[in-house]
Amino acid sequence: MEPPENYVLEGSFESAEKIILRWDSTASEEAREKMIFEGDRCEVDRYLQAVDEIQRSISSTSISGDGQSKVNSAIQIAMARLEDEFRNILLAHIHAFDVDSLATDPSSSSCSRTESGGDHFDDDDEDRQQLGQEQEKDHLDSTTSSTTYDVLKHSESNTSVSSSYRSTSCIREIELIPEETIEDLKNIAQRMIAAGYLRECTQVYGSVRKSAIDSSFKRLGVEKLSIGDIQRLEWDALETKIRRWIRAAKVCVRILFASEKRLCEQIFDGIGTAIDDACFMETVKGPAIQLFNFAEAISISRRSPEKLFKILDLHDALVELMPDIEIVFDSKSSDSIRVQAAEILSRLAEAARGILSEFENAVLKEPSKVPVPGGTIHPLTRYVMNYISLISDYKQTLIELIMSKPSTGSRYSGDPSTPDMDFAELEGKTPLALHLIWVIVILQFNLDGKSKHYKDASLVHLFMMNNVHYIVQKVKSSPELREMIGDDYLRKMTGKFRQAATNYQRATWVKVLYCLRDEGLHISGGFSSGVSKSALRERFKSFNAMFEEVHRTQATWLIPDSQLREELRISISEKLIPAYRSFLGRFRSHIESGKHPENYIKYSVEDLETSVLDFFEGYPVSQHLRRRSQ
């Protein structure tokens, strides 16, 4: 006869079995249509107690044969039911929060850190300003994409970012599922795992929560693109996606993934060894790889100058996120995510260094040979100076990334295709500052070569004056750039454009002023002495012809900077007007006493003063005359 307690056990099992079978969805229409956890809480408790009773029966050594078979059948039915309940509860909470509101919430994209630093990736900088609003095309190295001129954009501001990962308070975990519901999920998970249904439990959990993340990804604009797909996109399209990715990555790491991790801990912590971490990785590994694949694709894409600033944005965003990544993915099983993020960061840094080097090479070898009309500022000059002004905006990041001096520019290299640069004169400069100075050196070297395509020597000097002056003004207008370049080098460049202005005046006006000299006009000897009228008439004719040609030609030349234009006109007037006034005062009477004086004295002093105002406006004299008559 069996001990009395066995009768109790069998009676308890039979009661539990009835409850389990009543909710067998394969045998009951009512069980298929209703969910236990959506109904009466007493029924929930009864069902869980029944499952517990069945599980206790499994470990009983007194059940054998048919009894064991019934227990196994009951547990299978119970686990299938619990799996359905588990899935149903999870599905009911897929849309538990609004990712759009989180993405626009400042606290989701910026945070306080224990050291200096913060986010400067404000997504309100919708399409940043085009580089200096100047769209000069077809002027950089033909091997460099022409879109270089189109896509360089300016970031609103930049703050210091350190290459070492800093402690963070950026993570903001939110409630994905209400606490009372989590308790139900925990109760189900405990029983499924205790019955040996760990894999089924984690698969259901991972599948449903992964679909929740997919839904959030779509709303954040994170697309399912392979690395190949991303690299085939046009850069204009990629720029928009990069901006969107930075915004989304902050929400994903700091809120979405962090909250998923917390949910796994709430449900699975204490049930078994590292089950919570296994479920977390089951849920987020695929989405995390998808998220970081985008940044990886950018980091290994073809390098070209127009990509530098977006790559730096990505780099800075990832630097800011790394402390959070290390906290969210802190387990051994998530090593691969941390490693991937760190490798992407390293490749982005290398890409930035490589792009700067390629940019320098492209500036040096930019091949255009057609002179710009009127000796104005060359598109290459505008492009390069706007580019390095933007580089200075990323000073803090680039100072950390650029660690070596320029690889070219050694003094006495003997290579005529490369300018010299004496680093000894720039002692104490950071490698980044040396690179920026080197870019200016090679820009001037290239411009000097381009100036040789002008046939007029005066225009050669005017062209160099315009362009070096523009370089100086751009450096002065950027405090960051000026600090790196330094006032000593700035003075050196100022001296260059002033020397070019002096050279222009010599090339143009020495010949004109030579007509106003006294030598050769006086005659002496015999019975008479005085002024040779014929020689004097030739002098006036020569002056008139030369001045008219200079006036006609140089009115079409252009000095875009109004202050520089005015300074040069004043300098011309200070030499020309007194010399002409003196010459006219000394010799006017000799011409006026002869025939047709108007053929020789064609200009009054006031006429010359007015004509000088036409110089360097960039359009023909006829237009100046029409302008004056209006």
XYZ file of C-alpha atoms in Angstrom:
630
model
C 0.000 0.000 0.000
C 1.370 3.436 -1.006
C 2.116 6.035 1.638
C -0.708 8.553 2.226
C 1.392 11.459 0.906
C 1.507 9.822 -2.531
C -2.237 9.937 -2.694
C -2.103 13.639 -1.970
C 0.519 14.040 -4.737
C -1.594 12.194 -7.242
C -4.692 14.158 -6.272
C -2.789 17.441 -6.642
C -1.434 16.396 -10.025
C -4.904 15.497 -11.264
C -6.284 18.886 -10.222
C -3.338 20.641 -11.869
C -3.717 18.551 -15.011
C -7.380 19.562 -15.330
C -6.433 23.255 -15.241
C -3.663 22.708 -17.794
C -5.945 20.769 -20.149
C -8.735 23.323 -19.838
C -6.356 25.882 -21.384
C -5.059 23.533 -24.113
C -5.569 25.595 -27.238
C -5.304 22.517 -29.460
C -8.347 20.960 -27.816
C -10.592 23.867 -26.835
C -12.132 26.657 -28.900
C -12.478 28.772 -25.779
C -8.779 28.267 -24.972
C -7.848 29.366 -28.489
C -9.879 32.568 -28.261
C -8.933 33.688 -24.755
C -5.633 34.498 -23.084
C -5.145 33.574 -19.441
C -3.160 36.711 -18.548
C -5.798 38.969 -20.055
C -8.471 37.609 -17.736
C -9.114 37.117 -14.062
C -6.022 37.311 -11.855
C -7.245 34.385 -9.787
C -7.221 32.257 -12.904
C -3.668 33.419 -13.639
C -2.584 32.368 -10.151
C -4.375 29.008 -10.446
C -2.707 28.293 -13.764
C 0.761 29.139 -12.488
C 0.193 26.994 -9.391
C -0.910 24.151 -11.653
C 2.297 24.487 -13.674
C 4.290 24.436 -10.446
C 2.480 21.266 -9.385
C 3.196 19.590 -12.713
C 6.883 20.542 -12.433
C 7.029 19.087 -8.918
C 5.512 15.901 -10.269
C 8.306 15.567 -12.815
C 10.869 15.253 -10.052
C 8.832 12.693 -8.141
C 10.376 9.244 -8.078
C 7.063 7.622 -7.191
C 5.451 8.239 -10.580
C 6.184 5.712 -13.248
C 4.855 4.356 -16.496
C 1.573 5.930 -17.552
C 1.812 8.513 -14.785
C 5.127 9.819 -16.076
C 3.757 9.963 -19.585
C 0.788 12.050 -18.371
C 3.127 14.401 -16.525
C 5.303 14.876 -19.623
C 2.242 15.521 -21.762
C 0.864 18.017 -19.269
C 4.148 19.912 -19.061
C 4.392 20.111 -22.866
C 0.860 21.492 -23.072
C 1.604 23.932 -20.256
C 4.831 25.150 -21.847
C 3.158 25.642 -25.234
C 0.488 27.667 -23.483
C 2.966 29.722 -21.495
C 4.947 30.378 -24.658
C 1.793 31.754 -26.307
C 1.006 33.852 -23.237
C 4.592 35.122 -23.083
C 4.484 36.086 -26.758
C 1.071 37.741 -26.429
C 2.111 39.886 -23.466
C 5.286 40.973 -25.263
C 3.417 41.753 -28.494
C 0.952 43.893 -26.593
C 3.827 46.191 -25.581
C 5.783 46.584 -28.826
C 4.703 50.231 -29.175
C 5.188 51.123 -25.561
C 6.921 54.467 -26.247
C 7.251 57.127 -28.918
C 10.774 57.180 -30.355
C 10.025 60.380 -32.275
C 9.507 62.346 -29.093
C 12.673 60.828 -27.635
C 14.692 61.723 -30.721
C 13.630 65.362 -30.482
C 14.042 65.495 -26.712
C 17.319 67.358 -26.012
C 18.087 65.044 -23.116
C 18.248 62.075 -25.469
C 20.924 63.609 -27.659
C 22.981 65.542 -25.170
C 24.139 64.801 -21.694
C 26.293 65.954 -18.853
C 29.706 64.409 -18.487
C 32.107 64.427 -15.601
C 34.638 66.226 -17.770
C 34.291 68.896 -20.397
C 32.498 68.012 -23.537
C 29.067 67.770 -25.001
C 27.151 67.179 -28.157
C 27.454 69.563 -31.043
C 25.585 67.409 -33.506
C 22.430 69.442 -33.417
C 20.211 68.150 -36.092
C 18.602 71.495 -36.577
C 21.533 72.552 -38.753
C 19.458 71.261 -41.650
C 21.815 71.148 -44.534
C 24.468 73.490 -43.201
C 25.576 76.456 -45.303
C 27.199 75.728 -48.619
C 30.907 76.395 -48.422
C 31.083 80.178 -48.361
C 28.024 80.188 -50.666
C 30.486 79.792 -53.514
C 29.950 77.038 -56.032
C 33.195 76.965 -57.968
C 33.403 73.745 -59.929
C 35.950 71.990 -62.077
C 38.921 73.527 -60.301
C 40.200 70.867 -57.957
C 42.244 67.888 -59.103
C 40.388 65.992 -61.808
C 40.852 62.875 -59.711
C 38.826 64.553 -56.955
C 35.056 64.504 -57.326
C 33.625 67.785 -58.592
C 31.030 67.523 -55.854
C 33.805 68.581 -53.506
C 32.769 72.174 -54.219
C 29.112 71.434 -53.552
C 28.997 69.516 -50.367
C 31.354 71.050 -47.854
C 29.132 72.369 -45.142
C 29.655 74.247 -41.961
C 28.823 72.916 -38.545
C 27.107 75.345 -36.180
C 29.621 74.876 -33.425
C 32.072 72.421 -32.048
C 32.992 71.548 -28.522
C 35.914 69.701 -27.116
C 35.906 65.950 -27.465
C 38.548 63.764 -25.939
C 39.890 60.683 -27.632
C 39.775 58.812 -24.323
C 36.394 57.593 -23.243
C 34.957 59.518 -20.328
C 32.518 58.662 -17.593
C 28.980 59.413 -18.600
C 25.526 60.173 -17.329
C 23.932 60.083 -20.772
C 22.057 56.792 -20.494
C 18.363 57.258 -19.896
C 16.492 54.014 -19.316
C 12.751 54.204 -19.814
C 9.911 51.866 -18.934
C 9.249 49.659 -21.935
C 6.714 47.467 -20.139
C 4.754 48.272 -16.950
C 6.014 46.760 -13.702
C 2.986 44.556 -13.100
C 3.312 43.125 -16.602
C 7.024 42.495 -16.069
C 6.077 40.402 -13.036
C 3.875 38.232 -15.249
C 6.652 37.827 -17.796
C 9.110 36.949 -15.060
C 6.713 34.309 -13.664
C 6.313 32.738 -17.087
C 10.045 32.840 -17.848
C 10.921 31.210 -14.512
C 8.609 28.280 -15.210
C 9.647 27.805 -18.833
C 13.335 27.835 -17.957
C 12.814 25.509 -14.958
C 11.062 23.040 -17.288
C 13.989 23.102 -19.736
C 12.392 25.482 -22.225
C 15.130 28.143 -22.075
C 15.720 28.194 -25.825
C 12.024 28.547 -26.633
C 11.658 31.305 -24.058
C 14.642 33.340 -25.249
C 13.729 32.853 -28.908
C 10.198 34.159 -28.373
C 11.500 37.039 -26.276
C 14.246 37.923 -28.782
C 11.928 37.658 -31.777
C 9.247 39.945 -30.344
C 11.563 42.520 -28.817
C 13.657 42.569 -31.996
C 10.506 43.467 -33.940
C 9.932 46.279 -31.433
C 13.452 47.568 -32.099
C 12.890 47.234 -35.857
C 9.789 49.370 -35.495
C 11.768 51.988 -33.561
C 14.555 51.846 -36.163
C 12.084 52.618 -38.942
C 10.700 55.582 -37.076
C 14.235 56.847 -36.433
C 15.142 56.438 -40.098
C 17.666 53.618 -39.573
C 17.483 51.633 -42.797
C 18.455 48.050 -43.514
C 21.313 48.723 -45.911
C 24.328 46.554 -46.522
C 27.802 48.069 -46.531
C 27.783 47.716 -50.325
C 24.428 49.501 -50.596
C 25.721 52.393 -48.517
C 28.921 52.748 -50.523
C 26.954 52.891 -53.776
C 24.891 55.885 -52.637
C 25.649 59.374 -53.940
C 27.416 61.549 -51.389
C 24.570 64.094 -51.278
C 22.175 61.342 -50.184
C 24.723 60.010 -47.709
C 25.138 63.402 -46.043
C 21.484 63.419 -45.076
C 21.719 59.823 -43.868
C 24.806 60.582 -41.774
C 23.017 63.434 -40.035
C 20.043 61.147 -39.406
C 22.301 58.318 -38.223
C 24.010 60.508 -35.607
C 20.632 61.507 -34.249
C 19.359 57.926 -34.282
C 22.521 56.377 -32.813
C 22.233 58.503 -29.696
C 18.657 57.408 -29.125
C 19.458 53.770 -29.914
C 22.449 53.422 -27.605
C 21.453 55.719 -24.763
C 17.748 54.907 -24.620
C 16.636 52.015 -26.824
C 19.423 49.480 -26.191
C 19.906 50.606 -22.588
C 16.195 50.184 -21.885
C 16.150 46.768 -23.578
C 19.025 45.707 -21.358
C 17.185 46.854 -18.259
C 14.051 44.997 -19.365
C 16.056 41.782 -19.802
C 17.478 42.212 -16.314
C 14.021 42.849 -14.856
C 12.584 39.679 -16.400
C 15.490 37.237 -16.376
C 17.905 38.350 -13.652
C 18.241 35.691 -10.929
C 16.580 32.969 -12.972
C 19.798 31.443 -14.258
C 23.415 32.187 -15.077
C 23.653 35.149 -17.497
C 20.251 34.398 -19.039
C 19.410 38.095 -18.983
C 22.540 38.867 -21.006
C 21.818 36.051 -23.459
C 18.309 37.428 -24.031
C 19.648 40.943 -24.415
C 22.117 39.865 -27.093
C 19.454 37.729 -28.776
C 17.399 40.902 -29.008
C 19.870 43.644 -29.896
C 22.883 42.055 -31.571
C 21.364 42.120 -35.052
C 20.007 45.680 -34.745
C 23.283 46.892 -33.181
C 25.293 45.426 -36.050
C 22.835 46.993 -38.506
C 23.241 50.355 -36.795
C 27.044 50.285 -36.712
C 27.393 48.864 -40.229
C 26.397 52.281 -41.548
C 29.274 54.038 -39.771
C 31.602 51.219 -40.796
C 30.648 51.627 -44.457
C 31.438 55.349 -44.284
C 34.752 54.662 -42.539
C 35.979 52.375 -45.335
C 34.476 54.265 -48.288
C 36.529 55.956 -50.969
C 38.266 59.013 -49.565
C 37.710 62.451 -51.038
C 37.922 65.972 -49.565
C 34.180 66.617 -49.494
C 33.703 63.765 -47.019
C 36.011 65.055 -44.295
C 33.553 67.063 -42.227
C 30.809 64.449 -42.136
C 33.410 61.832 -41.226
C 34.535 64.089 -38.376
C 30.901 64.478 -37.299
C 30.584 60.683 -37.242
C 33.872 60.358 -35.373
C 32.876 62.906 -32.743
C 29.444 61.332 -32.327
C 31.023 57.914 -31.795
C 33.572 59.326 -29.336
C 30.671 60.753 -27.354
C 28.820 57.446 -27.496
C 31.712 55.132 -26.615
C 31.314 55.424 -22.814
C 27.636 54.562 -23.206
C 28.418 51.680 -25.564
C 30.863 50.263 -23.026
C 28.216 50.416 -20.301
C 25.341 49.010 -22.343
C 27.472 46.295 -23.959
C 29.577 45.454 -20.919
C 29.345 41.653 -20.938
C 31.691 39.137 -22.500
C 29.017 38.033 -24.962
C 28.754 41.592 -26.304
C 32.497 41.992 -26.894
C 31.929 41.983 -30.645
C 29.750 45.120 -30.480
C 32.281 47.045 -28.409
C 35.117 45.917 -30.663
C 33.191 46.878 -33.806
C 32.491 50.377 -32.436
C 36.135 50.873 -31.388
C 37.399 49.683 -34.790
C 35.007 52.006 -36.619
C 36.239 54.900 -34.479
C 39.826 54.032 -35.361
C 39.017 53.771 -39.089
C 37.160 57.094 -39.060
C 40.231 58.714 -37.490
C 42.467 57.147 -40.137
C 40.067 58.213 -42.892
C 40.199 61.828 -41.645
C 44.012 61.768 -41.680
C 44.049 60.224 -45.146
C 41.561 62.737 -46.537
C 43.623 65.670 -45.269
C 46.691 64.227 -46.985
C 44.749 63.680 -50.228
C 43.359 67.203 -50.010
C 46.891 68.615 -49.789
C 47.938 66.576 -52.792
C 44.859 67.669 -54.761
C 45.561 71.355 -54.034
C 49.178 70.968 -55.130
C 48.243 69.250 -58.386
C 45.046 71.122 -59.282
C 45.554 71.380 -63.036
C 43.420 74.265 -64.357
C 45.369 76.506 -66.724
C 42.735 78.934 -68.021
C 43.377 82.309 -66.329
C 40.455 83.749 -64.392
C 39.240 86.954 -66.098
C 40.539 90.227 -64.716
C 43.009 88.667 -62.298
C 40.327 88.161 -59.662
C 40.306 85.551 -56.900
C 40.722 82.052 -58.290
C 37.958 79.555 -57.404
C 40.659 77.268 -56.010
C 41.662 79.974 -53.530
C 38.110 80.438 -52.315
C 37.571 76.714 -52.065
C 40.790 75.935 -50.215
C 40.459 78.796 -47.741
C 36.839 77.998 -46.967
C 37.858 74.369 -46.535
C 40.618 75.078 -44.052
C 38.371 77.550 -42.219
C 36.004 74.636 -41.670
C 38.935 72.484 -40.607
C 39.680 75.036 -37.910
C 36.119 74.616 -36.620
C 37.037 70.984 -35.892
C 40.274 72.042 -34.231
C 39.873 70.066 -31.003
C 39.156 66.790 -32.790
C 41.818 67.214 -35.454
C 44.537 68.254 -33.006
C 44.076 64.815 -31.444
C 43.895 62.974 -34.769
C 46.706 64.733 -36.683
C 49.893 63.659 -34.954
C 52.592 64.009 -37.632
C 53.969 66.867 -39.710
C 53.196 67.122 -43.437
C 55.031 64.432 -45.362
C 56.138 66.873 -48.062
C 57.671 70.282 -48.060
C 61.181 69.437 -46.878
C 63.538 72.278 -47.474
C 66.104 71.860 -50.243
C 64.187 68.904 -51.652
C 65.239 70.013 -55.110
C 61.836 69.045 -56.546
C 60.600 71.958 -58.700
C 57.033 70.625 -58.563
C 56.898 70.999 -54.784
C 57.388 74.173 -52.739
C 59.822 74.434 -49.853
C 58.717 74.795 -46.256
C 61.109 75.294 -43.401
C 59.589 73.710 -40.313
C 62.339 75.187 -38.145
C 60.720 78.612 -38.601
C 57.477 77.229 -37.165
C 58.781 75.729 -33.951
C 56.089 75.081 -31.361
C 53.214 74.698 -33.833
C 50.914 71.676 -33.558
C 51.017 69.148 -36.413
C 47.532 70.339 -37.420
C 48.722 73.957 -37.633
C 51.696 72.843 -39.738
C 49.347 71.022 -42.104
C 47.177 74.127 -42.490
C 50.213 76.330 -43.152
C 51.453 73.713 -45.610
C 48.097 73.874 -47.450
C 48.475 77.655 -47.729
C 52.063 77.245 -48.958
C 51.079 74.793 -51.695
C 48.047 76.913 -52.621
C 50.307 79.928 -53.158
C 52.746 77.723 -55.070
C 49.942 76.557 -57.370
C 48.619 80.099 -57.783
C 52.091 81.303 -58.688
C 52.114 78.721 -61.488
C 48.669 79.800 -62.657
C 49.727 83.454 -62.715
C 52.248 82.625 -65.445
C 49.367 82.014 -67.857
C 48.648 85.758 -67.948
C 50.411 87.523 -70.805
C 50.381 90.930 -69.090
C 53.033 91.187 -66.350
C 50.914 93.730 -64.455
C 48.013 91.283 -64.350
C 50.306 88.560 -62.999
C 51.042 90.742 -59.975
C 47.430 91.894 -59.574
C 46.266 88.253 -59.587
C 48.748 87.305 -56.881
C 47.868 90.386 -54.855
C 44.145 89.551 -54.989
C 44.609 85.939 -54.043
C 47.156 86.349 -51.251
C 45.068 89.199 -49.832
C 42.027 86.887 -49.818
C 44.063 84.237 -47.979
C 45.102 86.778 -45.356
C 41.534 88.043 -44.896
C 40.152 84.510 -44.483
C 42.753 83.728 -41.839
C 41.972 86.968 -39.994
C 38.223 86.304 -40.107
C 38.532 82.973 -38.291
C 39.842 83.280 -34.711
C 40.607 79.552 -34.548
C 42.463 79.595 -37.867
C 44.342 82.776 -37.001
C 45.459 81.277 -33.704
C 46.832 78.186 -35.450
C 48.465 80.017 -38.357
C 49.940 82.638 -36.042
C 50.518 86.358 -36.472
C 54.133 85.872 -37.589
C 53.119 83.857 -40.630
C 50.178 86.208 -41.202
C 52.588 89.155 -41.355
C 54.705 87.227 -43.827
C 51.684 86.728 -46.123
C 50.637 90.369 -45.688
C 54.103 91.332 -46.870
C 53.612 89.114 -49.930
C 50.401 90.727 -51.146
C 51.811 94.213 -50.477
C 54.904 93.304 -52.488
C 52.632 92.053 -55.292
C 50.815 95.417 -55.214
C 54.166 97.241 -55.438
C 55.235 94.993 -58.325
C 51.988 95.727 -60.144
C 52.524 99.484 -59.835
C 56.056 99.195 -61.109
C 55.027 97.031 -64.062
C 52.203 99.385 -65.055
C 53.056 102.935 -64.061
C 56.825 103.245 -64.413
C 56.371 103.345 -68.210
C 53.503 105.822 -67.985
C 55.287 108.122 -65.552
C 58.435 107.914 -67.713
C 56.561 110.020 -70.277
C 56.321 112.854 -67.740
C 60.061 113.307 -67.253
C 61.904 116.466 -68.307
C 64.863 114.700 -69.903
C 64.976 115.064 -73.660
C 62.613 118.010 -73.884
C 65.093 120.871 -73.533
C 67.281 122.046 -76.365
C 70.321 124.267 -76.058
C 73.133 125.598 -78.206
C 73.420 127.836 -81.234
C 71.204 130.886 -81.205
C 68.339 129.411 -79.191
C 67.576 127.391 -76.106
C 64.328 126.211 -74.535
C 61.793 123.405 -75.050
C 61.518 121.267 -78.138
C 57.838 121.538 -79.048
C 57.978 118.532 -81.303
C 59.505 116.400 -78.545
C 56.958 117.773 -76.067
C 54.052 116.968 -78.399
C 55.375 113.422 -78.749
C 55.596 113.156 -74.958
C 51.953 114.158 -74.500
C 50.883 111.819 -77.291
C 52.813 108.950 -75.732
C 51.353 109.658 -72.298
C 47.834 109.890 -73.687
C 48.178 106.633 -75.604
C 49.677 104.764 -72.677
C 47.180 106.056 -70.151
C 44.240 105.315 -72.469
C 45.456 101.756 -72.972
C 45.994 101.224 -69.257
C 42.615 102.782 -68.508
C 40.821 100.728 -71.138
C 42.479 97.486 -70.046
C 42.557 97.834 -66.305
C 38.994 99.046 -65.936
C 38.062 95.450 -66.849
C 40.388 93.996 -64.236
C 38.838 93.244 -60.905
C 39.795 93.729 -57.279
C 36.805 92.250 -55.403
C 37.779 93.647 -52.017
C 36.528 97.256 -51.915
C 39.092 98.383 -49.346
C 42.020 96.899 -51.246
C 40.655 98.375 -54.490
C 40.410 101.827 -52.956
C 43.881 101.592 -51.387
C 45.461 100.704 -54.718
C 43.631 103.523 -56.532
C 44.821 105.994 -53.909
C 48.374 104.709 -54.267
C 48.179 105.123 -58.058
C 46.739 108.629 -57.729
C 49.426 109.655 -55.259
C 52.069 108.908 -57.890
C 50.229 109.794 -61.103
C 48.316 112.980 -60.257
C 51.189 115.065 -58.762
C 53.515 114.031 -61.588
C 50.950 114.952 -64.257
C 49.973 118.206 -62.505
C 53.632 119.266 -62.344
C 54.345 118.275 -65.959
C 51.231 120.054 -67.163
C 52.104 123.163 -65.141
C 55.573 123.339 -66.629
C 54.749 122.670 -70.264
C 51.078 123.551 -70.853
C 51.948 126.998 -72.265
C 54.269 125.516 -74.880
C 51.472 123.352 -76.256
C 48.685 125.898 -75.997
C 50.734 128.432 -77.934
C 50.841 126.080 -80.897
C 48.233 124.593 -83.227
C 45.480 122.201 -82.029
C 46.570 121.976 -78.386
C 43.525 119.760 -77.663
C 45.187 116.993 -79.655
C 47.993 116.845 -77.129
C 46.543 117.947 -73.809
C 43.592 115.584 -73.735
C 43.253 115.279 -69.951
C 42.896 117.760 -67.173
C 44.099 116.743 -63.716
C 40.446 116.256 -62.733
C 39.922 113.953 -65.735
C 42.742 111.711 -64.583
C 41.398 111.634 -61.034
C 37.995 110.569 -62.345
C 39.478 107.983 -64.705
C 41.438 106.328 -61.917
C 38.107 105.609 -60.222
C 37.238 103.334 -63.148
C 40.135 101.011 -62.446
C 39.563 97.449 -61.186
C 35.771 97.506 -61.390
C 35.654 94.543 -63.749
C 33.783 95.993 -66.713
C 34.674 98.068 -69.811
C 35.230 101.841 -69.874
C 32.112 102.384 -72.002
C 30.002 101.132 -69.108
C 31.787 103.506 -66.754
C 30.990 106.422 -69.061
C 27.311 105.423 -69.190
C 27.311 105.105 -65.410
C 28.719 108.637 -64.992
C 26.157 110.137 -67.381
C 23.217 108.724 -65.432
